[in-house]
C-alpha cells in the first residue's frame, strides 16, 4: 500500500521545471492553482508552471476559516464574489474532486441600530444584484441558532442579522488539491519547494524569474499570486503596492458533537465561529494590529476572541481549544483585492485579498486567468486595478469584510 506521501506524490507529477513557459504563476495557493487550471481549461494555454516556495496550498489557503459568501455591498465587489459563488456551486463536479462546499448559510450579526441600518442597506444592495439575502430580527436569528444568547442581558444584545442561505464553508485543502490535480492533468507543471528570489526584466518588460532551487525560468507572462508576500515580489520588480501584511489568527477547539450547523459572524463583538465536519469549532477574529510575517498565534488574540465567542455562546464556555495558528494577510486600504497589470509589461498581480480571499478562490483564478490569457483586465477585474489608488476610485468594503482589517 502506498504511504500518504506516496499517494499525494501520485496526485500530480512534481516535474523538474523547463527553461521556458508561456506563463509562470508565482504562488501555489488556491488562487494560483485556480488561475493555472482555468488558463489551461478555458484558454487552452497549457505551457504553464506554478512555482511554489513551500508545498501546494500551504499558505493562507491552508490556514483560513473557510467561510464562503458573496454578500458584499458595492456592485464591483458583489459581482466578483458572486461570480466565485456560482463557480463554487459546481466546483466539485468541475474538478471531479469533492471540495465539500456546504451551503449552510452565514449570519452577519447586528448589535446596534447602526449595524441594522448597514445590514438593511447591504441586503437590499445584494438583492438588487441577484444575490440571496434576508434581514432577520433577533427572534429569527434565535430560531436558526437556538444555542446563541439572543437575550437582552448581554453586553451587546443581538438585534438581528443578515442571512445569506447559499453561503457556507468548504474544505480548504480539498480546494487546493482539486485545482492542483486538475491543472496537472491538463499539462500544467507544478513546481514545489522552489522559491522565486527575483523577477527578471529587460527594457521594462518581465522576461522570467530567478529561483533559489532551479535557477532562471523564462516566461512570456508572469502572474504573481503570493498573498502576504506580494509586497516582497513587487519590490523585486521595482514598484510598491498599497498593501500591509498582517498576521491573522484562527483557532480550533477539541472536536464536539454536531451543535452548530451554520456560520455566525459578529464584527461588533469581534469574532466568528462555525463547526467543521470533524466537529471542531473553527474560530477567528480580526488581524493583529501590527504588520508582520509571523504565521503563528498569540495569547491576547485567544483571550479576546474567546471572550467574544463565549459572550455569544455561553454553552461553549467549557470547550477546550486545541490548536492555534496565523497566516499573513495582504490587506488593501479599501479591503478590496488587486487583480491588475503593473508598471512592468507582461507582469500581473492578483493579491490584496486580505482576510477574505478564500471565498473568492475559483472566481479570482477564473478572472485572473482571463486577464493573463488576453494581457488585459477581465471585465470583473477592471475595477480592481492597482492604479485605482492613483485616481482615487477605491471601493470601500470594510463594512462587508468579515473581520476588522
Ligand atoms: C487565519 C485566516 C483566516 C481566514 N479566513 C477566511 C475565511 O473564512 N474566508 C475567506 O474568504 N478568506 C479567509 N482568509 C483569507 C484567505 O485565506 C486568503 O485571502 C486566501 O486564501 C489567499 O489565497 P492565495 O492563494 O492568494 O494565497 P496563499 O494560499 O497564501 O498562497 C500564496 C502562496 O505563495 C507562495 N509564495 C510566497 N512567496 C513566494 C515566492 N517568493 N516564491 C514562490 N512562492 C511564493 C506561498 O508559499 C503560498 O503558498 C483567512 C486568512 C487567514 C490567515
Ligand atoms: C476571515 S473573515 C471570513 C469572511 O470574510 O467571510
mmCIF file of N, CA and C in Angstrom, residues 170-268:
data_model
loop_
_atom_site.group_PDB
_atom_site.id
_atom_site.type_symbol
_atom_site.label_atom_id
_atom_site.label_comp_id
_atom_site.label_asym_id
_atom_site.label_seq_id
_atom_site.Cartn_x
_atom_site.Cartn_y
_atom_site.Cartn_z
ATOM 1 N N UNK A 170 -16.193 25.485 2.960
ATOM 2 C CA UNK A 170 -15.665 24.433 2.075
ATOM 3 C C UNK A 170 -14.379 23.898 2.693
ATOM 4 N N UNK A 171 -13.938 22.756 2.230
ATOM 5 C CA UNK A 171 -12.727 22.142 2.790
ATOM 6 C C UNK A 171 -11.516 22.736 2.060
ATOM 7 N N UNK A 172 -10.737 23.567 2.775
ATOM 8 C CA UNK A 172 -9.691 24.345 2.111
ATOM 9 C C UNK A 172 -8.640 23.469 1.423
ATOM 10 N N UNK A 173 -8.161 22.425 2.100
ATOM 11 C CA UNK A 173 -7.137 21.572 1.473
ATOM 12 C C UNK A 173 -7.675 20.979 0.175
ATOM 13 N N UNK A 174 -8.942 20.555 0.230
ATOM 14 C CA UNK A 174 -9.529 19.879 -0.939
ATOM 15 C C UNK A 174 -9.594 20.834 -2.124
ATOM 16 N N UNK A 175 -9.824 22.109 -1.863
ATOM 17 C CA UNK A 175 -9.878 23.088 -2.960
ATOM 18 C C UNK A 175 -8.518 23.166 -3.643
ATOM 19 N N UNK A 176 -7.455 23.274 -2.832
ATOM 20 C CA UNK A 176 -6.102 23.349 -3.408
ATOM 21 C C UNK A 176 -5.763 22.057 -4.145
ATOM 22 N N UNK A 177 -6.060 20.921 -3.504
ATOM 23 C CA UNK A 177 -5.705 19.636 -4.125
ATOM 24 C C UNK A 177 -6.526 19.404 -5.397
ATOM 25 N N UNK A 178 -7.801 19.795 -5.345
ATOM 26 C CA UNK A 178 -8.656 19.590 -6.519
ATOM 27 C C UNK A 178 -8.165 20.393 -7.706
ATOM 28 N N UNK A 179 -7.845 21.670 -7.467
ATOM 29 C CA UNK A 179 -7.324 22.503 -8.573
ATOM 30 C C UNK A 179 -5.961 21.990 -9.030
ATOM 31 N N UNK A 180 -5.110 21.559 -8.072
ATOM 32 C CA UNK A 180 -3.758 21.095 -8.448
ATOM 33 C C UNK A 180 -3.849 19.858 -9.336
ATOM 34 N N UNK A 181 -4.674 18.904 -8.907
ATOM 35 C CA UNK A 181 -4.761 17.651 -9.683
ATOM 36 C C UNK A 181 -5.332 17.914 -11.072
ATOM 37 N N UNK A 182 -6.353 18.764 -11.126
ATOM 38 C CA UNK A 182 -6.993 19.034 -12.425
ATOM 39 C C UNK A 182 -6.045 19.821 -13.327
ATOM 40 N N UNK A 183 -5.301 20.755 -12.762
ATOM 41 C CA UNK A 183 -4.351 21.534 -13.577
ATOM 42 C C UNK A 183 -3.243 20.622 -14.096
ATOM 43 N N UNK A 184 -2.755 19.764 -13.228
ATOM 44 C CA UNK A 184 -1.695 18.809 -13.620
ATOM 45 C C UNK A 184 -2.174 17.928 -14.764
ATOM 46 N N UNK A 185 -3.434 17.487 -14.668
ATOM 47 C CA UNK A 185 -3.976 16.611 -15.729
ATOM 48 C C UNK A 185 -4.110 17.344 -17.054
ATOM 49 N N UNK A 186 -4.162 18.673 -16.990
ATOM 50 C CA UNK A 186 -4.250 19.467 -18.234
ATOM 51 C C UNK A 186 -2.870 19.865 -18.734
ATOM 52 N N UNK A 187 -1.816 19.390 -18.029
ATOM 53 C CA UNK A 187 -0.447 19.615 -18.523
ATOM 54 C C UNK A 187 0.317 20.698 -17.816
ATOM 55 N N UNK A 188 -0.267 21.283 -16.761
ATOM 56 C CA UNK A 188 0.428 22.342 -16.018
ATOM 57 C C UNK A 188 1.529 21.708 -15.164
ATOM 58 N N UNK A 189 2.716 22.335 -15.155
ATOM 59 C CA UNK A 189 3.811 21.854 -14.294
ATOM 60 C C UNK A 189 3.683 22.503 -12.922
ATOM 61 N N UNK A 190 3.588 21.711 -11.879
ATOM 62 C CA UNK A 190 3.515 22.215 -10.503
ATOM 63 C C UNK A 190 4.878 22.013 -9.866
ATOM 64 N N UNK A 191 5.566 23.122 -9.596
ATOM 65 C CA UNK A 191 6.943 23.057 -9.088
ATOM 66 C C UNK A 191 6.928 23.479 -7.614
ATOM 67 N N UNK A 192 7.072 22.508 -6.725
ATOM 68 C CA UNK A 192 7.032 22.829 -5.287
ATOM 69 C C UNK A 192 8.448 23.010 -4.737
ATOM 70 N N UNK A 193 8.516 23.506 -3.512
ATOM 71 C CA UNK A 193 9.814 23.734 -2.839
ATOM 72 C C UNK A 193 10.767 24.512 -3.755
ATOM 73 N N UNK A 194 10.212 25.544 -4.398
ATOM 74 C CA UNK A 194 11.022 26.337 -5.338
ATOM 75 C C UNK A 194 10.691 27.805 -5.147
ATOM 76 N N UNK A 195 11.594 28.549 -4.491
ATOM 77 C CA UNK A 195 11.297 29.943 -4.131
ATOM 78 C C UNK A 195 11.764 30.916 -5.205
ATOM 79 N N UNK A 196 10.892 31.813 -5.610
ATOM 80 C CA UNK A 196 11.277 32.874 -6.558
ATOM 81 C C UNK A 196 12.023 33.949 -5.768
ATOM 82 N N UNK A 197 13.239 34.254 -6.204
ATOM 83 C CA UNK A 197 14.058 35.236 -5.465
ATOM 84 C C UNK A 197 14.298 36.506 -6.282
ATOM 85 N N UNK A 198 13.841 36.505 -7.526
ATOM 86 C CA UNK A 198 13.934 37.741 -8.300
ATOM 87 C C UNK A 198 13.011 37.651 -9.518
ATOM 88 N N UNK A 199 12.563 38.815 -9.964
ATOM 89 C CA UNK A 199 11.763 38.892 -11.195
ATOM 90 C C UNK A 199 12.650 39.565 -12.233
ATOM 91 N N UNK A 200 12.893 38.871 -13.339
ATOM 92 C CA UNK A 200 13.854 39.346 -14.344
ATOM 93 C C UNK A 200 13.145 40.233 -15.357
ATOM 94 N N UNK A 201 13.739 41.364 -15.673
ATOM 95 C CA UNK A 201 13.128 42.282 -16.648
ATOM 96 C C UNK A 201 14.176 42.691 -17.691
ATOM 97 N N UNK A 202 13.655 43.098 -18.841
ATOM 98 C CA UNK A 202 14.528 43.578 -19.942
ATOM 99 C C UNK A 202 13.751 44.687 -20.664
ATOM 100 N N UNK A 203 14.332 45.870 -20.777
ATOM 101 C CA UNK A 203 13.640 47.002 -21.434
ATOM 102 C C UNK A 203 12.236 47.208 -20.875
ATOM 103 N N UNK A 204 12.111 47.095 -19.515
ATOM 104 C CA UNK A 204 10.824 47.428 -18.883
ATOM 105 C C UNK A 204 9.792 46.332 -18.957
ATOM 106 N N UNK A 205 10.215 45.173 -19.458
ATOM 107 C CA UNK A 205 9.246 44.053 -19.539
ATOM 108 C C UNK A 205 9.780 42.861 -18.764
ATOM 109 N N UNK A 206 8.859 42.128 -18.120
ATOM 110 C CA UNK A 206 9.259 40.922 -17.377
ATOM 111 C C UNK A 206 9.587 39.815 -18.375
ATOM 112 N N UNK A 207 10.690 39.105 -18.148
ATOM 113 C CA UNK A 207 11.061 38.003 -19.066
ATOM 114 C C UNK A 207 11.220 36.674 -18.335
ATOM 115 N N UNK A 208 11.113 36.707 -16.985
ATOM 116 C CA UNK A 208 11.241 35.442 -16.262
ATOM 117 C C UNK A 208 11.473 35.668 -14.786
ATOM 118 N N UNK A 209 11.740 34.561 -14.093
ATOM 119 C CA UNK A 209 12.001 34.627 -12.657
ATOM 120 C C UNK A 209 13.298 33.908 -12.342
ATOM 121 N N UNK A 210 13.932 34.346 -11.269
ATOM 122 C CA UNK A 210 15.122 33.635 -10.742
ATOM 123 C C UNK A 210 14.646 32.852 -9.539
ATOM 124 N N UNK A 211 15.012 31.574 -9.476
ATOM 125 C CA UNK A 211 14.563 30.765 -8.343
ATOM 126 C C UNK A 211 15.782 30.235 -7.583
ATOM 127 N N UNK A 212 15.549 30.007 -6.295
ATOM 128 C CA UNK A 212 16.642 29.558 -5.434
ATOM 129 C C UNK A 212 17.075 28.138 -5.804
ATOM 130 N N UNK A 213 16.147 27.303 -6.169
ATOM 131 C CA UNK A 213 16.486 25.882 -6.353
ATOM 132 C C UNK A 213 16.761 25.519 -7.808
ATOM 133 N N UNK A 214 16.123 26.240 -8.750
ATOM 134 C CA UNK A 214 16.251 25.799 -10.149
ATOM 135 C C UNK A 214 16.730 26.903 -11.079
ATOM 136 N N UNK A 215 17.335 27.945 -10.521
ATOM 137 C CA UNK A 215 17.903 28.994 -11.384
ATOM 138 C C UNK A 215 16.848 29.762 -12.156
ATOM 139 N N UNK A 216 17.187 30.174 -13.372
ATOM 140 C CA UNK A 216 16.323 31.056 -14.166
ATOM 141 C C UNK A 216 15.270 30.256 -14.923
ATOM 142 N N UNK A 217 14.040 30.782 -14.877
ATOM 143 C CA UNK A 217 12.940 30.198 -15.666
ATOM 144 C C UNK A 217 12.314 31.338 -16.452
ATOM 145 N N UNK A 218 12.364 31.253 -17.775
ATOM 146 C CA UNK A 218 11.829 32.341 -18.610
ATOM 147 C C UNK A 218 10.331 32.150 -18.851
ATOM 148 N N UNK A 219 9.654 33.277 -19.123
ATOM 149 C CA UNK A 219 8.205 33.216 -19.381
ATOM 150 C C UNK A 219 7.783 34.417 -20.208
ATOM 151 N N UNK A 220 6.731 34.213 -21.013
ATOM 152 C CA UNK A 220 6.179 35.340 -21.787
ATOM 153 C C UNK A 220 5.337 36.243 -20.890
ATOM 154 N N UNK A 221 4.664 35.616 -19.904
ATOM 155 C CA UNK A 221 3.847 36.393 -18.964
ATOM 156 C C UNK A 221 4.022 35.809 -17.569
ATOM 157 N N UNK A 222 3.973 36.673 -16.570
ATOM 158 C CA UNK A 222 4.139 36.236 -15.173
ATOM 159 C C UNK A 222 2.964 36.748 -14.354
ATOM 160 N N UNK A 223 2.359 35.841 -13.586
ATOM 161 C CA UNK A 223 1.277 36.219 -12.667
ATOM 162 C C UNK A 223 1.719 35.941 -11.242
ATOM 163 N N UNK A 224 1.733 36.976 -10.417
ATOM 164 C CA UNK A 224 2.134 36.800 -9.014
ATOM 165 C C UNK A 224 0.885 36.683 -8.143
ATOM 166 N N UNK A 225 0.801 35.571 -7.415
ATOM 167 C CA UNK A 225 -0.375 35.287 -6.571
ATOM 168 C C UNK A 225 0.142 34.782 -5.232
ATOM 169 N N UNK A 226 0.807 35.669 -4.509
ATOM 170 C CA UNK A 226 1.560 35.263 -3.322
ATOM 171 C C UNK A 226 1.035 35.878 -2.027
ATOM 172 N N UNK A 227 -0.173 36.415 -2.073
ATOM 173 C CA UNK A 227 -0.863 36.905 -0.863
ATOM 174 C C UNK A 227 0.051 37.780 -0.001
ATOM 175 N N UNK A 228 0.284 37.369 1.255
ATOM 176 C CA UNK A 228 1.029 38.216 2.191
ATOM 177 C C UNK A 228 2.436 38.543 1.765
ATOM 178 N N UNK A 229 2.943 37.844 0.741
ATOM 179 C CA UNK A 229 4.305 38.139 0.250
ATOM 180 C C UNK A 229 4.293 39.021 -0.998
ATOM 181 N N UNK A 230 3.126 39.561 -1.318
ATOM 182 C CA UNK A 230 3.018 40.326 -2.570
ATOM 183 C C UNK A 230 3.951 41.532 -2.612
ATOM 184 N N UNK A 231 4.090 42.224 -1.484
ATOM 185 C CA UNK A 231 4.963 43.407 -1.486
ATOM 186 C C UNK A 231 6.419 43.006 -1.717
ATOM 187 N N UNK A 232 6.760 41.802 -1.242
ATOM 188 C CA UNK A 232 8.142 41.313 -1.425
ATOM 189 C C UNK A 232 8.414 41.096 -2.917
ATOM 190 N N UNK A 233 7.442 40.471 -3.588
ATOM 191 C CA UNK A 233 7.602 40.202 -5.032
ATOM 192 C C UNK A 233 7.597 41.514 -5.833
ATOM 193 N N UNK A 234 6.689 42.422 -5.435
ATOM 194 C CA UNK A 234 6.617 43.697 -6.174
ATOM 195 C C UNK A 234 7.939 44.440 -6.079
ATOM 196 N N UNK A 235 8.532 44.379 -4.899
ATOM 197 C CA UNK A 235 9.829 45.059 -4.707
ATOM 198 C C UNK A 235 10.887 44.464 -5.638
ATOM 199 N N UNK A 236 10.819 43.157 -5.879
ATOM 200 C CA UNK A 236 11.777 42.523 -6.814
ATOM 201 C C UNK A 236 11.624 43.138 -8.214
ATOM 202 N N UNK A 237 10.390 43.549 -8.530
ATOM 203 C CA UNK A 237 10.128 44.086 -9.878
ATOM 204 C C UNK A 237 10.261 45.601 -9.913
ATOM 205 N N UNK A 238 10.558 46.194 -8.735
ATOM 206 C CA UNK A 238 10.861 47.622 -8.726
ATOM 207 C C UNK A 238 9.700 48.554 -8.502
ATOM 208 N N UNK A 239 8.585 48.068 -7.945
ATOM 209 C CA UNK A 239 7.488 49.001 -7.635
ATOM 210 C C UNK A 239 6.858 48.612 -6.295
ATOM 211 N N UNK A 240 6.042 49.505 -5.758
ATOM 212 C CA UNK A 240 5.389 49.273 -4.461
ATOM 213 C C UNK A 240 3.898 49.055 -4.661
ATOM 214 N N UNK A 241 3.321 48.253 -3.775
ATOM 215 C CA UNK A 241 1.874 48.040 -3.766
ATOM 216 C C UNK A 241 1.295 48.651 -2.500
ATOM 217 N N UNK A 242 0.045 49.137 -2.517
ATOM 218 C CA UNK A 242 -0.562 49.743 -1.326
ATOM 219 C C UNK A 242 -1.078 48.678 -0.373
ATOM 220 N N UNK A 243 -0.191 47.782 0.019
ATOM 221 C CA UNK A 243 -0.603 46.655 0.862
ATOM 222 C C UNK A 243 0.116 46.711 2.203
ATOM 223 N N UNK A 244 -0.554 46.181 3.232
ATOM 224 C CA UNK A 244 0.111 45.897 4.505
ATOM 225 C C UNK A 244 -0.058 44.399 4.775
ATOM 226 N N UNK A 245 0.993 43.768 5.216
ATOM 227 C CA UNK A 245 0.903 42.333 5.561
ATOM 228 C C UNK A 245 0.801 42.206 7.072
ATOM 229 N N UNK A 246 -0.340 41.650 7.495
ATOM 230 C CA UNK A 246 -0.599 41.490 8.940
ATOM 231 C C UNK A 246 -0.815 40.006 9.247
ATOM 232 N N UNK A 247 -0.443 39.547 10.438
ATOM 233 C CA UNK A 247 -0.868 38.210 10.869
ATOM 234 C C UNK A 247 -2.387 38.230 11.108
ATOM 235 N N UNK A 248 -3.053 37.183 10.648
ATOM 236 C CA UNK A 248 -4.459 36.966 11.007
ATOM 237 C C UNK A 248 -4.515 35.581 11.639
ATOM 238 N N UNK A 249 -5.086 35.512 12.841
ATOM 239 C CA UNK A 249 -5.048 34.267 13.590
ATOM 240 C C UNK A 249 -6.399 33.543 13.572
ATOM 241 N N UNK A 250 -6.322 32.257 13.835
ATOM 242 C CA UNK A 250 -7.538 31.447 13.992
ATOM 243 C C UNK A 250 -7.217 30.328 14.972
ATOM 244 N N UNK A 251 -8.261 29.712 15.500
ATOM 245 C CA UNK A 251 -8.039 28.592 16.418
ATOM 246 C C UNK A 251 -9.190 27.597 16.285
ATOM 247 N N UNK A 252 -8.920 26.361 16.658
ATOM 248 C CA UNK A 252 -9.968 25.338 16.648
ATOM 249 C C UNK A 252 -10.040 24.669 18.013
ATOM 250 N N UNK A 253 -11.242 24.243 18.347
ATOM 251 C CA UNK A 253 -11.459 23.576 19.633
ATOM 252 C C UNK A 253 -11.242 22.072 19.481
ATOM 253 N N UNK A 254 -11.366 21.388 20.613
ATOM 254 C CA UNK A 254 -11.447 19.924 20.576
ATOM 255 C C UNK A 254 -12.716 19.547 19.805
ATOM 256 N N UNK A 255 -12.761 18.387 19.159
ATOM 257 C CA UNK A 255 -13.985 18.015 18.435
ATOM 258 C C UNK A 255 -15.134 17.791 19.414
ATOM 259 N N UNK A 256 -16.313 18.314 19.089
ATOM 260 C CA UNK A 256 -17.511 18.058 19.916
ATOM 261 C C UNK A 256 -18.636 17.593 18.993
ATOM 262 N N UNK A 257 -19.690 17.110 19.596
ATOM 263 C CA UNK A 257 -20.807 16.597 18.800
ATOM 264 C C UNK A 257 -21.403 17.732 17.950
ATOM 265 N N UNK A 258 -22.025 17.418 16.830
ATOM 266 C CA UNK A 258 -22.633 18.463 15.982
ATOM 267 C C UNK A 258 -23.566 19.351 16.800
ATOM 268 N N UNK A 259 -23.281 20.645 16.807
ATOM 269 C CA UNK A 259 -24.103 21.553 17.630
ATOM 270 C C UNK A 259 -24.341 22.890 16.927
ATOM 271 N N UNK A 260 -23.566 23.176 15.854
ATOM 272 C CA UNK A 260 -23.707 24.477 15.176
ATOM 273 C C UNK A 260 -23.708 24.203 13.679
ATOM 274 N N UNK A 261 -24.882 24.400 13.031
ATOM 275 C CA UNK A 261 -24.937 23.985 11.609
ATOM 276 C C UNK A 261 -25.025 25.174 10.659
ATOM 277 N N UNK A 262 -24.456 26.305 11.103
ATOM 278 C CA UNK A 262 -24.357 27.454 10.200
ATOM 279 C C UNK A 262 -23.113 28.234 10.614
ATOM 280 N N UNK A 263 -22.901 29.406 9.984
ATOM 281 C CA UNK A 263 -21.729 30.232 10.312
ATOM 282 C C UNK A 263 -22.239 31.507 10.971
ATOM 283 N N UNK A 264 -21.655 31.875 12.091
ATOM 284 C CA UNK A 264 -22.079 33.090 12.800
ATOM 285 C C UNK A 264 -20.897 34.051 12.871
ATOM 286 N N UNK A 265 -21.102 35.267 12.373
ATOM 287 C CA UNK A 265 -20.027 36.273 12.362
ATOM 288 C C UNK A 265 -20.525 37.544 13.044
ATOM 289 N N UNK A 266 -19.652 38.131 13.880
ATOM 290 C CA UNK A 266 -20.033 39.386 14.514
ATOM 291 C C UNK A 266 -18.858 40.364 14.484
ATOM 292 N N UNK A 267 -18.994 41.399 13.650
ATOM 293 C CA UNK A 267 -17.939 42.423 13.627
ATOM 294 C C UNK A 267 -17.914 43.172 14.952
ATOM 295 N N UNK A 268 -19.087 43.203 15.616
ATOM 296 C CA UNK A 268 -19.181 44.075 16.796
ATOM 297 C C UNK A 268 -18.482 43.487 18.004
#
